PDB file of C-alpha atoms in Angstrom:
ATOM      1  CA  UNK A   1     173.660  61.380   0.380  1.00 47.00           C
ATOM      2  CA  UNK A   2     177.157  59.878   0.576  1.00 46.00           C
ATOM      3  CA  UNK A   3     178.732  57.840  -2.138  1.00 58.00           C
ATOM      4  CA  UNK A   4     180.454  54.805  -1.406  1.00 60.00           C
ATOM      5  CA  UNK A   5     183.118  54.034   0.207  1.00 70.00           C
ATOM      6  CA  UNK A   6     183.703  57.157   1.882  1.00 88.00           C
ATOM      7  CA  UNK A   7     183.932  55.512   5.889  1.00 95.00           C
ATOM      8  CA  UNK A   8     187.314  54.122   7.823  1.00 96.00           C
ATOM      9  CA  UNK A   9     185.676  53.001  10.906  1.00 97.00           C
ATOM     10  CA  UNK A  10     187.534  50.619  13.688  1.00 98.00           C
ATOM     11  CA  UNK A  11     184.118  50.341  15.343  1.00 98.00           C
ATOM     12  CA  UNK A  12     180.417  49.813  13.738  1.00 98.00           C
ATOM     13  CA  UNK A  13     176.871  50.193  16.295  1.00 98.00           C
ATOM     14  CA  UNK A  14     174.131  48.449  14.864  1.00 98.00           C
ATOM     15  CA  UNK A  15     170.394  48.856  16.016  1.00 97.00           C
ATOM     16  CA  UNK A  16     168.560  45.622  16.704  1.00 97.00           C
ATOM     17  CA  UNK A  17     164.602  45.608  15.696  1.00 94.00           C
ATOM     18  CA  UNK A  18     164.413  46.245  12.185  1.00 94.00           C
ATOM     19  CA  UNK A  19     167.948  46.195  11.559  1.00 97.00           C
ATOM     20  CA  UNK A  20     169.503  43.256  12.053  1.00 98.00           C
ATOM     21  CA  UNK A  21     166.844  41.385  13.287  1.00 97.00           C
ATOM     22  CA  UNK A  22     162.863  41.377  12.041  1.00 95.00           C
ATOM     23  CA  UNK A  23     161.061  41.056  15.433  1.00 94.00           C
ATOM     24  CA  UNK A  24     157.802  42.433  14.694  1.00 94.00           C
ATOM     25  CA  UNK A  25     156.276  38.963  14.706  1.00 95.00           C
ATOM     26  CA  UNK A  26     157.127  38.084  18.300  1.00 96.00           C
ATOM     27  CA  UNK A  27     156.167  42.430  19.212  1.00 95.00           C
ATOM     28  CA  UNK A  28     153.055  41.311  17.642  1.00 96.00           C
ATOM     29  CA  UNK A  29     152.121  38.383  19.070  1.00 97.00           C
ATOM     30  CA  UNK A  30     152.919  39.804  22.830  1.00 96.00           C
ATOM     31  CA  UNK A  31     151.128  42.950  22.326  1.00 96.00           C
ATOM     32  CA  UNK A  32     147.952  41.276  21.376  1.00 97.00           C
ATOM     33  CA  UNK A  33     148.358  38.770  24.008  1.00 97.00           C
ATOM     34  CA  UNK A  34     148.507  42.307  26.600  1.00 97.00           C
ATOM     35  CA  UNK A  35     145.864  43.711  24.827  1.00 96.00           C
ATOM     36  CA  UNK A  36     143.324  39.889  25.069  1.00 96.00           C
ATOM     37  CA  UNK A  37     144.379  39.695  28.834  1.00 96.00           C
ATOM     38  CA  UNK A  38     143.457  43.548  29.222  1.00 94.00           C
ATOM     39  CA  UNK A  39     140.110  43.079  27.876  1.00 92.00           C
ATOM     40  CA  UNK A  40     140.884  44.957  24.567  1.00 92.00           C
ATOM     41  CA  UNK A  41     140.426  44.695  20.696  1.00 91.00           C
ATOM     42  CA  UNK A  42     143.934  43.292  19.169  1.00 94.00           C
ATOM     43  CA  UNK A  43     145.761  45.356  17.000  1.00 95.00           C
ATOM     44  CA  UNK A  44     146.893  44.166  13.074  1.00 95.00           C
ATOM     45  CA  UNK A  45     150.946  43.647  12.406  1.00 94.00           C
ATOM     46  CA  UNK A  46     151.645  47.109  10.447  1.00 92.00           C
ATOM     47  CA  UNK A  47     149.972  49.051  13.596  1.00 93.00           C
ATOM     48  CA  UNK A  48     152.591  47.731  16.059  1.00 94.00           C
ATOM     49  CA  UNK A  49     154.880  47.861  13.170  1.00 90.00           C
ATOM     50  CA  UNK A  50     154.428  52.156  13.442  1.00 89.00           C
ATOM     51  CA  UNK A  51     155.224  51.876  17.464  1.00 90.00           C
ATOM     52  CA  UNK A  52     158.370  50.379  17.383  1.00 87.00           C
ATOM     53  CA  UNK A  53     161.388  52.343  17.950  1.00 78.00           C
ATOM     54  CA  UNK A  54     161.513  54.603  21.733  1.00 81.00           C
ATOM     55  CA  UNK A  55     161.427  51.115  23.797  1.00 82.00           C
ATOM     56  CA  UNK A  56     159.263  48.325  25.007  1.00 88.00           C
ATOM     57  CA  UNK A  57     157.096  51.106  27.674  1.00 88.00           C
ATOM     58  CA  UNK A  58     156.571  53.380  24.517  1.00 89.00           C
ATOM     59  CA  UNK A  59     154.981  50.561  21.878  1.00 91.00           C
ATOM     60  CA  UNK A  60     152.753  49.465  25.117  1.00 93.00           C
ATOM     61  CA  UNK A  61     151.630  52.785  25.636  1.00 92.00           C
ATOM     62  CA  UNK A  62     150.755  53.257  22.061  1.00 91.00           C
ATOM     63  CA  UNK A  63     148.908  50.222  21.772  1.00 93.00           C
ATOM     64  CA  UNK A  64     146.725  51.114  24.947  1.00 91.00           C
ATOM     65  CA  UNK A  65     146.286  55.266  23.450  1.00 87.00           C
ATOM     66  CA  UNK A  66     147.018  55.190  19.694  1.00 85.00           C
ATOM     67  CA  UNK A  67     143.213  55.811  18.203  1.00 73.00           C
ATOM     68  CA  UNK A  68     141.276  56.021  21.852  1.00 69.00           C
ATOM     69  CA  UNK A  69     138.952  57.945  22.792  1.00 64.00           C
ATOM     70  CA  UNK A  70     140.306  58.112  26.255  1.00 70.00           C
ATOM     71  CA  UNK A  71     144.257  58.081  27.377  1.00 70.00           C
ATOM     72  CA  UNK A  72     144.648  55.485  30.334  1.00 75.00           C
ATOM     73  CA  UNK A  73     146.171  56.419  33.668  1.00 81.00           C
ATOM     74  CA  UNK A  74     149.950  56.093  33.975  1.00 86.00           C
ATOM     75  CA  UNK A  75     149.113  53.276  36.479  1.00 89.00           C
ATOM     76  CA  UNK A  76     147.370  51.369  33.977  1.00 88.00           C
ATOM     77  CA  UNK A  77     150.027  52.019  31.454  1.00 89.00           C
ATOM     78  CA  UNK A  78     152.667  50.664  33.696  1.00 92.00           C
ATOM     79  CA  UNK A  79     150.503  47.645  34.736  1.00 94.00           C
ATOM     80  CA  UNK A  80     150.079  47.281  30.818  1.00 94.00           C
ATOM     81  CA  UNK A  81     153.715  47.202  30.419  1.00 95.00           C
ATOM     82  CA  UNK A  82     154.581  44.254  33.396  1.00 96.00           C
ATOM     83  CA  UNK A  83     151.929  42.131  31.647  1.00 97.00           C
ATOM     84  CA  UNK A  84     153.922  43.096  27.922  1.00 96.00           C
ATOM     85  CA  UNK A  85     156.957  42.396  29.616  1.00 95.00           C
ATOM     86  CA  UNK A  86     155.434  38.615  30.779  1.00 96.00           C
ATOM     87  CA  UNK A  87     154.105  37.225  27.672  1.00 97.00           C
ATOM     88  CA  UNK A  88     157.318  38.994  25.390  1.00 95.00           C
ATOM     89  CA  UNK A  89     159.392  36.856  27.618  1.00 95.00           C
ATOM     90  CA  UNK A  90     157.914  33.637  26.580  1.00 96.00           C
ATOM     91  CA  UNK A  91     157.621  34.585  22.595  1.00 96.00           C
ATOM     92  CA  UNK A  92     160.766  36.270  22.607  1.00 96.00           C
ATOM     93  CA  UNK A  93     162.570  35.380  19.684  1.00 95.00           C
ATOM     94  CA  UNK A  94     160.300  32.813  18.653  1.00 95.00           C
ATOM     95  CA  UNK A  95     159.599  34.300  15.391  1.00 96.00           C
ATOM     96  CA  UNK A  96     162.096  36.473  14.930  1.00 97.00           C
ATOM     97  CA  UNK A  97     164.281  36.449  11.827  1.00 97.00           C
ATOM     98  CA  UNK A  98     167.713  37.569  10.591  1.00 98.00           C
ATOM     99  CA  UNK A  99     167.507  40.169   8.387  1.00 97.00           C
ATOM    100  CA  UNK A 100     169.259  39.073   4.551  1.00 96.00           C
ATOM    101  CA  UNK A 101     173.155  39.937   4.255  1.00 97.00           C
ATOM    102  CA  UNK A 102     173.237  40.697   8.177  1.00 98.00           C
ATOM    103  CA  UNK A 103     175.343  37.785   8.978  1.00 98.00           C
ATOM    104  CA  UNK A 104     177.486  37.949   5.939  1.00 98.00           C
ATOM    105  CA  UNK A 105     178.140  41.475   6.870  1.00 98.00           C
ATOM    106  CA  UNK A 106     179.490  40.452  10.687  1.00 98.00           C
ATOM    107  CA  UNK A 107     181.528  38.474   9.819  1.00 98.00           C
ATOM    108  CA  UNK A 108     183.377  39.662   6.989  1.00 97.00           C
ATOM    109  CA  UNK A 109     183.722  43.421   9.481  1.00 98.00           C
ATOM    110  CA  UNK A 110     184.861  41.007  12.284  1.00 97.00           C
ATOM    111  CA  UNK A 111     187.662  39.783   9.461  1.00 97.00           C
ATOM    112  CA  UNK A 112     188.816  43.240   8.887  1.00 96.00           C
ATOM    113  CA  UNK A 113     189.124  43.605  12.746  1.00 97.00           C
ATOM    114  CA  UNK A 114     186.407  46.074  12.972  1.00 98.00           C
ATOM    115  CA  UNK A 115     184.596  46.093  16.507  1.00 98.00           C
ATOM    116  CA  UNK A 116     181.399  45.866  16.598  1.00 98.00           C
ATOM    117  CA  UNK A 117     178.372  46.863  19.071  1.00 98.00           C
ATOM    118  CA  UNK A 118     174.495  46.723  19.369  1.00 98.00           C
ATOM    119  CA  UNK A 119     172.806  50.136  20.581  1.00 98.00           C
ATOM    120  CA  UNK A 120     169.227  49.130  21.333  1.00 96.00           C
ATOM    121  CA  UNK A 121     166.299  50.846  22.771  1.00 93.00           C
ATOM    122  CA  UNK A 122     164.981  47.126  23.813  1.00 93.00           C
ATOM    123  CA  UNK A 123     165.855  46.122  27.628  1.00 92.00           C
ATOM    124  CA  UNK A 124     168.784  43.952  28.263  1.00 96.00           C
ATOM    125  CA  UNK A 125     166.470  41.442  29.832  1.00 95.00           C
ATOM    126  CA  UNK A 126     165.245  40.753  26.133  1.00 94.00           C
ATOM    127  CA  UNK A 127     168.218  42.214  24.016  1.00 97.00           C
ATOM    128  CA  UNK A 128     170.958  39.531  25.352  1.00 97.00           C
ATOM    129  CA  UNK A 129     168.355  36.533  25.255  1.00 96.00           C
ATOM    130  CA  UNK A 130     167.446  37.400  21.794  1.00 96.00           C
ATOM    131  CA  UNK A 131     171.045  37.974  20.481  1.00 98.00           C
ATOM    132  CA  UNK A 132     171.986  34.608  22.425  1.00 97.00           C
ATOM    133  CA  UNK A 133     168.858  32.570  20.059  1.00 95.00           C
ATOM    134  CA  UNK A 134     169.868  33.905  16.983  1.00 97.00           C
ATOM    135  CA  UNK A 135     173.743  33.322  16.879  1.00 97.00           C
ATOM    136  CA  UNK A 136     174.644  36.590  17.113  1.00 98.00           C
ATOM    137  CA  UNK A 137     175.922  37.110  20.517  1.00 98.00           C
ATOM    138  CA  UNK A 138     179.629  36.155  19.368  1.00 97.00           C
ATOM    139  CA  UNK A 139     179.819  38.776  17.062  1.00 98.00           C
ATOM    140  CA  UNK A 140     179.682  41.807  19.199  1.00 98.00           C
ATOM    141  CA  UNK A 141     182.036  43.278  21.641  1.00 98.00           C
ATOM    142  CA  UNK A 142     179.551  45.428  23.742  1.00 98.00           C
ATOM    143  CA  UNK A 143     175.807  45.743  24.228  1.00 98.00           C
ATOM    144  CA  UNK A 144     173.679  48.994  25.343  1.00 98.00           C
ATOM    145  CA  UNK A 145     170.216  48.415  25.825  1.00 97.00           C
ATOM    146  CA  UNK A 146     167.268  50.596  26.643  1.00 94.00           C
ATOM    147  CA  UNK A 147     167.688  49.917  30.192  1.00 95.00           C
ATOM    148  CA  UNK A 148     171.384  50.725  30.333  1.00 97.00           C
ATOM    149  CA  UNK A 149     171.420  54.372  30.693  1.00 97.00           C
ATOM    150  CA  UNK A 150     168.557  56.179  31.874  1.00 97.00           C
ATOM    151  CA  UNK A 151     167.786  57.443  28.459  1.00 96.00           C
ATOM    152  CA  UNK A 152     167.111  56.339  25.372  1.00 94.00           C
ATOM    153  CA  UNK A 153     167.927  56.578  21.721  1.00 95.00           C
ATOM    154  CA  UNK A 154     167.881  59.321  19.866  1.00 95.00           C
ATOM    155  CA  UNK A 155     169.681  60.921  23.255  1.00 97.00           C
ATOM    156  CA  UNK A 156     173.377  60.650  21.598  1.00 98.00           C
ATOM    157  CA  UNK A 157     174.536  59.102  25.829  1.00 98.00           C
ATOM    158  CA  UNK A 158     173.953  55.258  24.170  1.00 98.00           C
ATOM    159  CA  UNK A 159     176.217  55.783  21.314  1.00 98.00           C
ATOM    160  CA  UNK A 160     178.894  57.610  23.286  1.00 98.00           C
ATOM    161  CA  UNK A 161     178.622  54.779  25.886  1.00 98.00           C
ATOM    162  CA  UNK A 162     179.082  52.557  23.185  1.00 98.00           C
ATOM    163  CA  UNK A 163     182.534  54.357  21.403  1.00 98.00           C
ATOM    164  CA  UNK A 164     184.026  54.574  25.269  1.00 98.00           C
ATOM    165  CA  UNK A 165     183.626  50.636  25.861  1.00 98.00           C
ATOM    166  CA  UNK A 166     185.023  50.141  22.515  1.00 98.00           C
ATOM    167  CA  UNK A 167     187.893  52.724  22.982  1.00 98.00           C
ATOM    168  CA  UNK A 168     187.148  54.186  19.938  1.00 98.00           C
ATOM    169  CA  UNK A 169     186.203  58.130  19.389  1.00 98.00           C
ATOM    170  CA  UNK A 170     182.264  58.919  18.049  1.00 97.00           C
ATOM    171  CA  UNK A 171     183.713  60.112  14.550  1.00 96.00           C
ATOM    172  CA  UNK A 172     185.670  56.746  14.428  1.00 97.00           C
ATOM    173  CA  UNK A 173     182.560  54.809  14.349  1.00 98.00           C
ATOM    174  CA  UNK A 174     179.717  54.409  11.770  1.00 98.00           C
ATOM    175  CA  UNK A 175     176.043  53.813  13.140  1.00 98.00           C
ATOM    176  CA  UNK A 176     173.763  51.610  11.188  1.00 98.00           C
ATOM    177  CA  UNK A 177     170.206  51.359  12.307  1.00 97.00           C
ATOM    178  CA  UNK A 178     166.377  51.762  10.843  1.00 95.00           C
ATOM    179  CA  UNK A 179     165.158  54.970  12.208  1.00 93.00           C
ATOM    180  CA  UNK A 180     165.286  58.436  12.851  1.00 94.00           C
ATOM    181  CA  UNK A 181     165.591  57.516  16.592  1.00 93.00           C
ATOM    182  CA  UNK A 182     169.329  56.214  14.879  1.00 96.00           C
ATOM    183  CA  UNK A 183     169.933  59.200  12.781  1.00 97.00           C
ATOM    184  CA  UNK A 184     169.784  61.566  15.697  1.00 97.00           C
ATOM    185  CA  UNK A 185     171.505  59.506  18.229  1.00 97.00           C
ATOM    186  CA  UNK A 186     174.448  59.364  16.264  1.00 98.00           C
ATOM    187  CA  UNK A 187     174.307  62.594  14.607  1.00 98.00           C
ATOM    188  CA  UNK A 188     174.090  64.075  18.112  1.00 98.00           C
ATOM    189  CA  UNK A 189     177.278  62.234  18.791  1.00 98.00           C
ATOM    190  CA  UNK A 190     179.115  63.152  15.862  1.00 97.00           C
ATOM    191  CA  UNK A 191     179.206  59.896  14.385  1.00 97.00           C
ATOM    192  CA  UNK A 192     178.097  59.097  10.177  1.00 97.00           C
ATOM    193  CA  UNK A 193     175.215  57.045   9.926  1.00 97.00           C
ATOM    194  CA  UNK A 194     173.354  54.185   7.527  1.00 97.00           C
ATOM    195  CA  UNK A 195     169.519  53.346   7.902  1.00 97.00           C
ATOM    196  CA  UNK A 196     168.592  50.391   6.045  1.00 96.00           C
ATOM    197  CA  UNK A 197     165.383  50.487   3.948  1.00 94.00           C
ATOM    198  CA  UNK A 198     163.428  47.505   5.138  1.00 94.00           C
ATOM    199  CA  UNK A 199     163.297  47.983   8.868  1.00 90.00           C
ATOM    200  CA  UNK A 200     160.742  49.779  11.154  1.00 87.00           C
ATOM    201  CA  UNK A 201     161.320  53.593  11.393  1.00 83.00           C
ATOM    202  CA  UNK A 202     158.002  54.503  13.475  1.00 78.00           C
ATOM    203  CA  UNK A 203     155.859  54.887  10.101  1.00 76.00           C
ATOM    204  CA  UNK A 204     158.022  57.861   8.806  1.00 81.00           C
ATOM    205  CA  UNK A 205     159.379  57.235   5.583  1.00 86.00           C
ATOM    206  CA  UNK A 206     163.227  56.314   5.739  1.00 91.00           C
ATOM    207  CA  UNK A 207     163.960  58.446   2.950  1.00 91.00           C
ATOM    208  CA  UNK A 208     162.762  61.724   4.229  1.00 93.00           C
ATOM    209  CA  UNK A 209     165.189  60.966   7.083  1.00 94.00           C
ATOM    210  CA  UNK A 210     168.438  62.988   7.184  1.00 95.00           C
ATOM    211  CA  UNK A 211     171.451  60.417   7.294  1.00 95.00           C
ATOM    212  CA  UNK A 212     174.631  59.189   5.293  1.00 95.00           C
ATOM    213  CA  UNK A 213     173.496  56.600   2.903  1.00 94.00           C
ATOM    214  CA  UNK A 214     170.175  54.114   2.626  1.00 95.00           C
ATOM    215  CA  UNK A 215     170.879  50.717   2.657  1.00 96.00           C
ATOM    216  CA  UNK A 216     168.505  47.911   1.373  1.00 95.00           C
ATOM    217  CA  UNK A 217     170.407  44.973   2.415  1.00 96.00           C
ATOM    218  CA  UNK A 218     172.665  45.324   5.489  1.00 96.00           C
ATOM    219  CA  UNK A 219     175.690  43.629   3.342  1.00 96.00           C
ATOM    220  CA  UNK A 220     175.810  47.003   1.714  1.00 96.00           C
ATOM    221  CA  UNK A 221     177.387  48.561   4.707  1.00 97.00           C
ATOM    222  CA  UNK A 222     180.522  47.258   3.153  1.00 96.00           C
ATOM    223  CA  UNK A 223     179.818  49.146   0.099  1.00 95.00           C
ATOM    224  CA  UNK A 224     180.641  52.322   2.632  1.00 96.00           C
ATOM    225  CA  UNK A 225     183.481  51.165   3.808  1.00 95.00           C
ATOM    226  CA  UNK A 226     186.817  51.816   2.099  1.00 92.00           C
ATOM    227  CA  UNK A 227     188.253  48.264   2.230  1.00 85.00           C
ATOM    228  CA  UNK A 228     190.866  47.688   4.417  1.00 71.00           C
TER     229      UNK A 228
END
């Protein structure tokens, strides 16, 4: 691990769920209202919890398999995900929370002139919304979401997309997210990262993942940062 500060960045990418924003209530509440209109048993918070993290059609398709005896069609899966994709739209950001220190952090790395971005898995149809409800749209200068590229996180392509709107090089930036989906993503692009303690990270234990420093409040990013 790194000790702090040992990062100059102009630009910071922060994940979304489980990083700066604890969505797994509204996740929750649309995945079991999938699984009641699909005729199956709900699932408890700190199952979904484990499926967050590769994208919306990923947690639906391991809320339909994860456990069963039998692995639905793809058709099914994909029908799955448009009904997801209906009832997150309505609870979408309804419970969702701001994580401590996250604000606190924007704004002070917005003082030192630091750009910012968000590098989701979570489709812009959601991501911008969501951003938009909890005051944090004005914060960021770019936004790449699941449905941006045609990959996903850890593929290093949303990071890089990320740097190039923000005209800054990958090892000029510093990633921040929850997951190892984050650590490889911007490993893969050269870039340092931070994953906090608190956020989702697909079950793994955050610790056991290779990165640059663990963070338990996102206002310890600062702590990283030599000050400018």
């Amino acid at each position: 691990m790194s000790t702090a500060p040992c990062f100059a960045p102009r630009a910071v990418l922060f994940d979304l769920d489980g990083t700066l924003l604890d969505t797994i209530a509204d996740l929750t509440d649309a995945a079991n209202l999938m699984l009641a209109e699909l005729g199956r048993a709900r699932r408890p918070q700190h199952e979904i919890h484990s499926f967050v993290g590769k994208g919306l059609p990923k947690l639906v398709e391991r809320c339909l398999t994860d456990g069963a005896q039998e692995v639905p069609a793809q058709a099914a899966v994909e029908a799955a995900i448009s009904v997801f994709r209906r009832h997150y739209e309505r609870v979408n950001g309804m419970r969702t929370t701001i994580y401590p220190g996250v604000v606190d952090a924007l704004r002070v790395l917005r003082r030192r002139n630091i750009r910012l971005a968000v590098v989701t898995n979570k489709p812009e149809a959601f991501t911008l919304p969501l951003l938009e409800r909890t005051g944090l749209t004005a914060y960021f200068d770019t936004v790449v979401s699941g449905d941006t590229l045609p990959v996903k996180k850890p593929d290093p392509a949303m990071v890089l997309l990320a740097c190039e709107r923000l005209g800054v090089a990958p090892d000029e930036a510093l990633m921040v997210g929850d997951s190892a989906n984050d650590a490889l993503s911007a490993q893969g692009a050269g870039m340092p990262v931070l994953l906090v303690s608190y956020g989702y990270s697909e079950g793994a234990a955050v610790d056991t993942i290779e990165c640059d420093g663990l963070l338990s409040s996102a206002l310890q990013v600062l702590d990283y940062i030599v000050p400018a």
